[in-house]
Short mmCIF file of C-alpha atoms in Angstrom, two decimals:
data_model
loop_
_atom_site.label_atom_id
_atom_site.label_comp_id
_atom_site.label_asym_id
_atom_site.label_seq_id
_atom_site.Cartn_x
_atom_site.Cartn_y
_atom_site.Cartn_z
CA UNK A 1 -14.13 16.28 -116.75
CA UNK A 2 -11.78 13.94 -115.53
CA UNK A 3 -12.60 10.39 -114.41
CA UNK A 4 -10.34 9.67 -111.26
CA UNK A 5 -11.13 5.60 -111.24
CA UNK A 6 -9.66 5.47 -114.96
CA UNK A 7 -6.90 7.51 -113.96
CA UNK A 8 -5.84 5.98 -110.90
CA UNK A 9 -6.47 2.52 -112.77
CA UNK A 10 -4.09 3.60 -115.52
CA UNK A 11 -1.51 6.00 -114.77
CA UNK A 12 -1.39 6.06 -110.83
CA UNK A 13 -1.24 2.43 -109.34
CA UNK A 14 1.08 2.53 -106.61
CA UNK A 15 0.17 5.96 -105.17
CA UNK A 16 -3.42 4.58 -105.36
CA UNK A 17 -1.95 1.27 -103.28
CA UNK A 18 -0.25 3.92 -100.63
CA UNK A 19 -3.09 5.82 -100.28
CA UNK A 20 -5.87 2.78 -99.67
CA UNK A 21 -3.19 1.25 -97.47
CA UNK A 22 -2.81 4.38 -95.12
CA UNK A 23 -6.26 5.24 -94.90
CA UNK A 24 -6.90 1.02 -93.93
CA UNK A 25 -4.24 1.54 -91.26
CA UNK A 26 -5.39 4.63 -89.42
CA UNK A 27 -7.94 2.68 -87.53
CA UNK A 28 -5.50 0.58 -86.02
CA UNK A 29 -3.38 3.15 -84.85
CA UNK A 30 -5.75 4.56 -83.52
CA UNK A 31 -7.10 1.67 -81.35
CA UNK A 32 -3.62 1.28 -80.42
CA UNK A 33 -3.44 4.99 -79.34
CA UNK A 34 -6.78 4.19 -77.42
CA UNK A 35 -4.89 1.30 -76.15
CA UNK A 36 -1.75 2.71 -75.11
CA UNK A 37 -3.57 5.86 -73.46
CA UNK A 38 -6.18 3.65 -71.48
CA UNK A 39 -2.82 1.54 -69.99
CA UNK A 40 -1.26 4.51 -69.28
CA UNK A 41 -4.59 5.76 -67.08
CA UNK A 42 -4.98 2.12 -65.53
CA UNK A 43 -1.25 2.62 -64.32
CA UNK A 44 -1.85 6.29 -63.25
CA UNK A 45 -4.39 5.07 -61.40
CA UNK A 46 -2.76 2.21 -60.06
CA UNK A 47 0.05 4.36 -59.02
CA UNK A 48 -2.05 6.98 -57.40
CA UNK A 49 -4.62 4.61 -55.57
CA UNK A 50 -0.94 2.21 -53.98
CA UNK A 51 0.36 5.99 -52.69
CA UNK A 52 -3.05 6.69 -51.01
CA UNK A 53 -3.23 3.21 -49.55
CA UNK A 54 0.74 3.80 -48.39
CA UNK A 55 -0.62 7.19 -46.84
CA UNK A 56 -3.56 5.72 -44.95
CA UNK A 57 -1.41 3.16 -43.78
CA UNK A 58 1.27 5.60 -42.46
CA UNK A 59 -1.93 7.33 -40.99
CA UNK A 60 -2.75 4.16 -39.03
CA UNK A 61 0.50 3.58 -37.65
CA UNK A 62 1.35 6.84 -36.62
CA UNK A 63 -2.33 6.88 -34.97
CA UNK A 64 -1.67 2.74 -33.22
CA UNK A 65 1.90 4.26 -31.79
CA UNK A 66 -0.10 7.17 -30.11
CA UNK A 67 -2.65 4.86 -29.04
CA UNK A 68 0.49 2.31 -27.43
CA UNK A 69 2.20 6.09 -25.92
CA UNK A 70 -1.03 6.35 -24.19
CA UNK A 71 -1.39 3.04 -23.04
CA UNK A 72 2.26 3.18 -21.36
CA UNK A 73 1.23 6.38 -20.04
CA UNK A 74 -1.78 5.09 -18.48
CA UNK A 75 0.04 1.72 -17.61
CA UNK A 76 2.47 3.82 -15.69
CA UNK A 77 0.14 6.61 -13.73
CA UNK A 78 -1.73 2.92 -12.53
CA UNK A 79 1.93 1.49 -11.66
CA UNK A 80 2.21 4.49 -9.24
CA UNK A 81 -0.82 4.41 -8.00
CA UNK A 82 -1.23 0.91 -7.61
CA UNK A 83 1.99 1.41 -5.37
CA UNK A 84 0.87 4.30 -4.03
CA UNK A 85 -2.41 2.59 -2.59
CA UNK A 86 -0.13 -0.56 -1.48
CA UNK A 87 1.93 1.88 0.43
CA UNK A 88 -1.41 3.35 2.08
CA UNK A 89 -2.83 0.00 2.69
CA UNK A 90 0.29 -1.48 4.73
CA UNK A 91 0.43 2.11 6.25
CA UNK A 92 -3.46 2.02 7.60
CA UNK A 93 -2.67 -2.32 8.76
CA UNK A 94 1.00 -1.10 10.83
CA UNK A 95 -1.03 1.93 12.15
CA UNK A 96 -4.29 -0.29 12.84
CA UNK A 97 -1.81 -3.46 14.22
CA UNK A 98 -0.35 0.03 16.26
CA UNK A 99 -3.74 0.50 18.10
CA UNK A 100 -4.65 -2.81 19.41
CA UNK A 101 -2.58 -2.54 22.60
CA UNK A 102 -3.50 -4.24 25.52
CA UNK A 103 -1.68 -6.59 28.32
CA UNK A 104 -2.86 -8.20 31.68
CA UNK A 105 -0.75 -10.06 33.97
CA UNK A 106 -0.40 -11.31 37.41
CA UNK A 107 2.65 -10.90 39.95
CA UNK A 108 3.67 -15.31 40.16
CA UNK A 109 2.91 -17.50 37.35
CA UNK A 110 2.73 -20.31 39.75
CA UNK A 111 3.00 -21.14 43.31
CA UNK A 112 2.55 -18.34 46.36
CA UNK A 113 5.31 -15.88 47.43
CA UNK A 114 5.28 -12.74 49.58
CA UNK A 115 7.85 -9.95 47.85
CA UNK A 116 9.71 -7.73 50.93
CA UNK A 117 10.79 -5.75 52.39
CA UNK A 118 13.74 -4.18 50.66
CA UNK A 119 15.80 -1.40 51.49
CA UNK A 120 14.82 0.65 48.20
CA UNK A 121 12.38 0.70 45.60
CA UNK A 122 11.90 -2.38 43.36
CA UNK A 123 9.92 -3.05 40.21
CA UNK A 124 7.24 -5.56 40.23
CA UNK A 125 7.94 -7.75 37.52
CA UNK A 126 4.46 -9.89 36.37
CA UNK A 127 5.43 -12.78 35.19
CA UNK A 128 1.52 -14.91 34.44
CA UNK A 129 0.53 -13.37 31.26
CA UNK A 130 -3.02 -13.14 30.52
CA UNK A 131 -2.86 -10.78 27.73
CA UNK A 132 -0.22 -9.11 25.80
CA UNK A 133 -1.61 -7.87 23.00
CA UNK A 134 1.43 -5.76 20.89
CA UNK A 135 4.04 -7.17 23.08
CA UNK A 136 4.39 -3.50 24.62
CA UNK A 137 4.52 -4.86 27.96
CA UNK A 138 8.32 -6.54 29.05
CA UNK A 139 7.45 -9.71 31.05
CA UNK A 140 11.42 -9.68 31.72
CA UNK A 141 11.37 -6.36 33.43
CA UNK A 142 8.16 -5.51 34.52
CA UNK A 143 8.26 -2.43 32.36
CA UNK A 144 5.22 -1.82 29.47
CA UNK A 145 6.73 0.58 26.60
CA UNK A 146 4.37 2.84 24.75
CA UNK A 147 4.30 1.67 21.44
CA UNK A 148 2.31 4.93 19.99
CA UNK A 149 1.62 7.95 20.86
CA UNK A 150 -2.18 8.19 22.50
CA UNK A 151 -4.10 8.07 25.77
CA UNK A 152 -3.80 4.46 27.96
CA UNK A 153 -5.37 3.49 30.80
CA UNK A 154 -3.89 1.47 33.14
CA UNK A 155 -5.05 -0.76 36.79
CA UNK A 156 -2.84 -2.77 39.62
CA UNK A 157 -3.64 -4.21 42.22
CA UNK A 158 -2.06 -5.26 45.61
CA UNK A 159 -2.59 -7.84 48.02
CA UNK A 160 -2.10 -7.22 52.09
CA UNK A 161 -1.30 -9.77 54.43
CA UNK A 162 -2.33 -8.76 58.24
CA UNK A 163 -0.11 -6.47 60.29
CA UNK A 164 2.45 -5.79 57.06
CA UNK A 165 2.61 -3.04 55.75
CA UNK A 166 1.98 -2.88 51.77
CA UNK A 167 2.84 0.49 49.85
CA UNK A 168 2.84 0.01 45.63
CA UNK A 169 3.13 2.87 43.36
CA UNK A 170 2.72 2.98 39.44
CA UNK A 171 5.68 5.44 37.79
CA UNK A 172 5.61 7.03 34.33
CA UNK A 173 9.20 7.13 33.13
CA UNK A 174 10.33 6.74 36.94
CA UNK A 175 7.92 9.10 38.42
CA UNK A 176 5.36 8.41 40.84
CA UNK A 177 1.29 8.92 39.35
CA UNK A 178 -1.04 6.86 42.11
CA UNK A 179 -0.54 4.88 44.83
CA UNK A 180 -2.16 1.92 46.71
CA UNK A 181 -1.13 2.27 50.73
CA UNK A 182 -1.61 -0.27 53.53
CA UNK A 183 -0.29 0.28 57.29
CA UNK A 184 -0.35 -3.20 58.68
CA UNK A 185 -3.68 -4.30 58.14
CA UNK A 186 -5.25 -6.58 60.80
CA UNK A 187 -6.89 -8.50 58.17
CA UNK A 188 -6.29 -9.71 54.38
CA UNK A 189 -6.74 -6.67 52.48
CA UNK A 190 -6.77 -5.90 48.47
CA UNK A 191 -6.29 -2.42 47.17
CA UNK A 192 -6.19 -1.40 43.52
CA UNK A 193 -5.32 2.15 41.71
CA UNK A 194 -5.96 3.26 38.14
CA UNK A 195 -5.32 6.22 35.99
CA UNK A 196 -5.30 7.63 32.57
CA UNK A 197 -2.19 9.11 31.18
CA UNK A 198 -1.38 10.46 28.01
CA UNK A 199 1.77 8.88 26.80
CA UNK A 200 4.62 9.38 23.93
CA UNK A 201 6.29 6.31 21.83
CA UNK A 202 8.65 5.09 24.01
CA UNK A 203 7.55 6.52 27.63
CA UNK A 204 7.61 3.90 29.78
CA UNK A 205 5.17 2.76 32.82
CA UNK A 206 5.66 0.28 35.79
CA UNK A 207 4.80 -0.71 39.45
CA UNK A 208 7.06 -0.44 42.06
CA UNK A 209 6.75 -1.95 45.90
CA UNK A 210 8.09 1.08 48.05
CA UNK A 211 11.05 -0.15 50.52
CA UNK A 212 10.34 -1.64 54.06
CA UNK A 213 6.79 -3.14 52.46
CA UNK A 214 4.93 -6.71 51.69
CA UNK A 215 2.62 -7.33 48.77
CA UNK A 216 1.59 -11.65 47.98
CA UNK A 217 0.36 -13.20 45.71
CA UNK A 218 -0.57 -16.96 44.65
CA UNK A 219 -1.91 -18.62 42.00
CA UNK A 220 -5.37 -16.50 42.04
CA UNK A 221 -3.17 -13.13 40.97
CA UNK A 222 -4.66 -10.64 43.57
CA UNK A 223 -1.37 -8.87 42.90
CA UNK A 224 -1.47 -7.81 39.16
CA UNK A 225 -1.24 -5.01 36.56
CA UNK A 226 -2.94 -4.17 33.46
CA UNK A 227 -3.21 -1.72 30.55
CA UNK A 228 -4.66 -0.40 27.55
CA UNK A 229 -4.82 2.01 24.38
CA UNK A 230 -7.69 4.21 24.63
CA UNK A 231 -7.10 5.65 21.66
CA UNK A 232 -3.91 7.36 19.28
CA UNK A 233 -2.75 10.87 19.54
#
């Protein structure tokens, strides 16, 4: 039987040192295999958790500049319809400012003056203003201008001195609708008219003293003309 000790002592010494030697060294190469395998994971890792991070951030952005698209979408429907309600609001004020129509006015603004006779027609022009709410009536001409479309109502009155005769007529647009009549009263004598007419923008309504007539008036406007909006059409 062979003794391997004595042998290797005597005959084989420095394959015995190579052998001891790479046996000692295989458990360091093998740490640094463990080594060098665990880096490589911590990297893999590394690398895969950075692209997953990239990914959710690309997710995030993607999902804020949808979010911003449908804020400017938004922003924009309540541009319009901010606007659009503007437009409505100063559309309801012109059309409210529209209906408040309403004037009053007396024949002198001051002093006392009989009017007549002339040989035709003439248009009473009222020149005391008590009212003249949306300036539709024309204290220039006499004339009030229908500012809307609607239903008005309008009043005059004349004022008769004894034995003349006093003859006023209110026109729409130049054509006769009432009448106050006086044949040479023996006393002072006040007559008044009124009448409802429906009216388009622009139609036009006045008093007229008839030719050969008288009407007076002084500073406590028994000669005067008035008018209102009753409502729109």
């Amino acid at each position: 039987m062979f003794t391997f000790t004595a042998s290797c002592g005597s005959v084989l010494p420095q394959n015995c040192a190579k052998f001891n030697m790479q046996h000692k060294n295989q458990p360091y190469k093998a740490m640094k295999m463990m080594l060098l395998l665990l880096c490589v994971g911590v990297s893999l890792a590394h690398d895969l958790t950075t692209s997953a991070q990239l990914k959710d951030i690309e997710e995030r952005l993607r999902a804020t500049e949808e979010t911003l698209k449908e804020l400017k979408r938004e922003n924009e429907a309540l541009r319009i319809f901010t606007k659009a309600s503007s437009d409505t609001l100063e559309s309801i004020q012109a059309e409210n400012k529209a209906k408040k129509v309403a004037f009053s006015a007396g024949l002198l603004a001051s002093g006392s003056q009989s009017f007549g006779p002339f040989e035709t027609r003439k248009t009473l022009i009222y020149q005391k203003i008590f009212t003249n709410t949306g300036n539709a009536y024309d204290s220039n001409t006499g004339t009030f201008t229908a500012p809307v479309k609607g239903v008005y109502f309008f009043r005059f009155y004349a004022h008769a001195h004894p034995f003349k005769k006093v003859a006023v007529s209110l026109h729409k647009n130049n054509q006769i609708q009432c009448s106050v009549f006086f044949l040479k009263p023996e006393t002072n004598a006040n007559g008044s008219n009124g009448v409802v007419l429906s009216l388009e923008k622009g139609d036009e309504v006045n008093t007229q003293l008839w030719e050969n007539s008288w009407v007076y008036d002084d500073e406590s406007s028994y000669t005067s003309f008035s008018g209102f909006l009753l409502f729109p059409l």
